[in-house]
């Protein structure tokens, strides 16, 4: 991620020790690590949400193409999208079926 070598890391560590002192350095390190983790989690969540939205958009476009063809003689990709959407619709309706 960062192109930091051993000597650069050592200089940063010594400077942090001199500036913060040995009492506050561990807390500052923990705080920095927690901040980095939270930023990574937010970035991962954003990436997953964008991928999900792109997939939904792709399925929507494939459904439009399938409807234009009258749901007949579909390419394997369009047929797979339609089947996936049918399964999703069935799974949503399943809790509401009367038994």
Coordinates of C-alpha atoms in Angstrom, one line a residue, residues 58-75 77-78 82:
X58 CA -27.2 -5.6 -15.1
X59 CA -30.1 -7.9 -14.2
X60 CA -32.5 -5.1 -14.9
X61 CA -31.0 -4.5 -18.3
X62 CA -31.1 -8.2 -19.1
X63 CA -34.7 -8.4 -18.1
X64 CA -35.6 -5.5 -20.4
X65 CA -33.8 -7.3 -23.3
X66 CA -35.7 -10.6 -22.5
X67 CA -39.0 -8.8 -22.4
X68 CA -38.3 -7.2 -25.7
X69 CA -37.7 -10.6 -27.1
X70 CA -40.9 -11.9 -25.6
X71 CA -39.1 -14.2 -23.2
X72 CA -38.5 -16.6 -26.1
X73 CA -35.3 -17.7 -27.8
X74 CA -33.1 -16.1 -25.2
X75 CA -29.4 -16.2 -25.1
X77 CA -26.9 -15.1 -20.4
X78 CA -30.4 -13.6 -20.6
X82 CA -34.4 -14.3 -15.9

